Amino acid sequence: MGGAQAQRVDAPGDGAAALPADGPRLEKRLPGARPLPLRRVPVQPIRPNLIEPNWVLMAPIIGAAALTNGIATMTLPHFYAVLGWVTALLIAASTPWLIRFERGRNLSATWHNTVSAFLTALPMFLIGLSVALWTDATQAHWRDAVGTLVMIGAMASIILKRRAHSIITAHVALWTGVALIAGNRGIWFGLTIGAAIGLITAIRQAHADERDARRQRQREHNQLRAEEILSDYEQTGQGWFWETDRRGLLVYVSPTIGEVLRMPQGRLLGRPLTELFDPTEQGLDGERSLAFHLTARSPFLDLTLRAASRSEERWWSVSGRPIYDSSGNYLGFRGSGNDLTEKLRSEEQVSRLAHYDSLTGLANRVQMARTLEQILTSPNSEGRTCAVFLLDLDRFKQVNDTMGHPAGDNLLTQVAERLENAVDQYGRVGRLGGDEFQVILPGYHCREELAALAQRIIAELSEPYSVENHRIVIGASIGIALSPDDGLTSEAIIRNADLALYAAKDSGRGRHHFYAADLHSDAEERRQLEQDLRDALISGGFELYYQPVVHTVTERITGFEALLRWNHPTRGWLPPSKFIPVAEDSGLIAQIGEWALRTACADLAQWPEPVRVAVNVSPLQFANPSLPAIITQALAAAQVNPARLELEITESVFLNDDEGIEAVFAALKRVGVRLALDDFGTGYSALGYLKKAPFDKIKIDQSFVRGATVDGSRNGAIISSIVSLAEALGMETTAEGVETLDELDLVRSLGCSHVQGHIYDQPLDRETATARLQTGPTAAATGPRTSRAVRHSVLRKVDLVHGSRTYSGTIRNISATGAMVEGLWNVPPGTGFTIAMGDGHQLRATTRWCQDDRMGMEFAQPLAVDSMGRVALIWGHGADRPPAKREIWEQDAAV
């Protein structure tokens, strides 16, 4: 129980046993005192005292023996006999002084044994000699004196106890004194034999005593080490010890427990052991309670109990076993304990990290899967009903990539808070990772309620956020699956909710979508498309088409942009927007991109020296450290000057660490290729990218070219600013998507160095592009003077009012300036109509052409368009529709 002072409180009549004699010896030490450092104590032979301390009792025995001998022989001793008796008595009486003298001297073992034998033998010799002289001088009979000698020898043996050599020495000396006066050959022979036997016995006993002494010293040494180790163990707070009597009352407890419970150690003694713990928290993890073990007198191990501490929460692991005496009587319990508080806190933290998202505090994927599994495995069929929302944030990636991950994390925490507030107590919210969230709504909910909740979540998440003093607007798309309607297992529910989420994204984002059986066909189509992409990569099913890039001043073709095309074996030509996202998601984009680089270099080798070719590099390709080596191999294989190859890179390549990006840029410039920043102006930090990377060209996105010629458009000013910036940095500029002569005149007047678009040519296959260069590098602009408003396909029932007549019609496509309507035959051009949209809106329009049952109509007043160029009247109206009706309209609009 360590080196602390042991205290025991025994009730009257309790009969509590003291600690066993062979148990740990408790050294007394002030509370808080540091134990002595452990040291190795040399084990030396242990010599007993010079003479047995109880040898002093021989003095009265000698006196009583002399008196007894006088009475037995009815004689008085003569002078020499009296002198011997007195001398022997004085030597025995001086035993205490001789012992103290011996302790103050460091006598050798030889001197110690010699002097010890002399001090034991001399009194006994004098007694034997005195009895012999007394008997011989008074002519007394020897049978009377023998009794005195026997009594003296017996008492000496009793006093000397286990000192065999001393006992034999005393007896030999006693009878030697007798033999000197009354001895004969027989007596001397017997004494000699006895002395020899005694000597041998004494030697054997001395060796045995020496071994016992060594073992005893070793036990004491080990006990001292154990006491100091246990004391250090207690004082460092790593563990503590306790002991109870047979009634369960504490007779010992480590002082550290008193410090934890804010109670002096003395007040704890005599109290029940169970008072050290909080009774409401006993028996955790299925363990039987402490009281049960104490009552049943059964040992227990690592019982987790909460300390009865009011100041702090503290947990202990307690072990104990019953103790019994040698007769099998129950004495109480003895045990130990150690602090589990930090361990439990660490386990709780680990468990929380394993089941909760460290950033938002929401349940993570594992915990949400467990919650859903518990619902779906409920024994009650009604308890297995639930709804699952899968949410994906719209435009979050742009925020995370342009403003940095800390800003993205800040935004995610705000999203999590809004999402929890929107769901409230109706369900559980979790974060699956990245910008994906999940909501589980237990119980039955009608689709109208779920649609209303989804709309509320989208509306709240779409409100502006404030992050690092920036106003940020994002959105959310939601996929919804129900149990048991859409699946009976967690895997089926999550898969179907994910399909619904993809459908919501495909329909324009910022929407919700319920799972439908036909979504599986879309997923299967995507899977098949991925497999077809792999087959096309192996069989050479891809082609590169080249769109000319023309110098605005000389109108000469300076190069081409390589564009990927795929003629699907069963579905025909597929637009890149159809298969490129699948290639990116599946990771095939890196292999396709490498093929495009090698093919473009091989084609470039067949063209005149001044012509360059531009190849798009995906972010996944750019993240590959071996990209410079791949480009070098492609150039070397085609024997092409590196300066003729231009790599078009979008802002998304800057998502990763700056050092890696700068290293790739530096390696590419060492290769000697040109770099172009594609889709410039569509991100948040394009200027920062220009400072980081050594670009040779800026490509102005076609979104700025579109509508630049419309009165009131700011696109022209933006293009002018980009051109001025590029000229200041020594870079070229290419305006993409130029399709009309007005747009060409505008970008030329604003100073763009190059133009790319249908105004000069469509993308050409390799043979056509080669033939085009053979006719000469000069290009001629051909196309319309102006562009018409962008049309959007819809399917909308309307009423056409002409005078007093009302006709039914269907709008098939619409733009800001007009629409194509079907349903009326042979309508003369110039006929005026009022178009009733069915929601209170009416538009005045005039027929401009008619063919069969279709006619083109021009609005009297242009309609407003949103930021995406869509007619606000149509798309804004759809956004305001109730959820149940809006789904039907969205499906119609997708047609």
Short mmCIF file of C-alpha atoms in Angstrom, two decimals, residues 1-9 26-33 231 234-235 239-243 249-273 275-276:
data_model
loop_
_atom_site.label_atom_id
_atom_site.label_comp_id
_atom_site.label_asym_id
_atom_site.label_seq_id
_atom_site.Cartn_x
_atom_site.Cartn_y
_atom_site.Cartn_z
CA MET A 1 0.00 0.00 0.00
CA GLY A 2 2.93 2.22 -0.66
CA GLY A 3 4.99 4.26 1.67
CA ALA A 4 2.15 6.34 3.13
CA GLN A 5 1.39 5.97 6.80
CA ALA A 6 -1.16 3.20 7.38
CA GLN A 7 -4.04 4.05 9.67
CA ARG A 8 -6.55 1.53 10.96
CA VAL A 9 -9.87 2.12 12.72
CA LEU A 26 4.50 0.60 6.02
CA GLU A 27 7.02 3.30 6.68
CA LYS A 28 5.78 6.49 8.27
CA ARG A 29 6.11 9.53 6.07
CA LEU A 30 4.53 12.95 6.13
CA PRO A 31 1.84 13.44 3.44
CA GLY A 32 3.37 14.88 0.29
CA ALA A 33 6.93 13.99 1.28
CA SER A 231 4.79 5.11 -2.59
CA GLU A 234 0.58 6.65 -5.19
CA GLN A 235 2.15 10.08 -5.06
CA GLY A 239 -2.96 4.68 -8.95
CA TRP A 240 -4.14 4.22 -5.40
CA PHE A 241 -4.79 1.43 -2.84
CA TRP A 242 -7.53 0.63 -0.41
CA GLU A 243 -8.47 -1.97 2.22
CA LEU A 249 -15.49 -0.13 6.16
CA LEU A 250 -12.27 1.48 5.02
CA VAL A 251 -9.23 0.80 7.16
CA TYR A 252 -6.78 2.19 4.61
CA VAL A 253 -7.05 4.43 1.55
CA SER A 254 -4.35 6.34 -0.30
CA PRO A 255 -4.08 10.04 0.58
CA THR A 256 -4.59 11.02 -3.07
CA ILE A 257 -8.22 9.91 -2.85
CA GLY A 258 -8.83 12.43 -0.10
CA GLU A 259 -7.44 15.16 -2.34
CA VAL A 260 -9.76 14.16 -5.19
CA LEU A 261 -12.84 14.03 -2.95
CA ARG A 262 -11.86 17.23 -1.10
CA MET A 263 -11.89 15.34 2.22
CA PRO A 264 -9.08 14.61 4.69
CA GLN A 265 -7.87 11.04 4.62
CA GLY A 266 -8.77 10.54 8.27
CA ARG A 267 -12.45 11.28 7.61
CA LEU A 268 -12.58 8.61 4.94
CA LEU A 269 -11.41 5.85 7.27
CA GLY A 270 -14.27 4.00 8.91
CA ARG A 271 -16.66 4.87 6.06
CA PRO A 272 -18.04 2.30 3.59
CA LEU A 273 -15.98 1.84 0.46
CA GLU A 275 -19.16 6.10 -0.50
CA LEU A 276 -16.07 6.82 -2.60
#
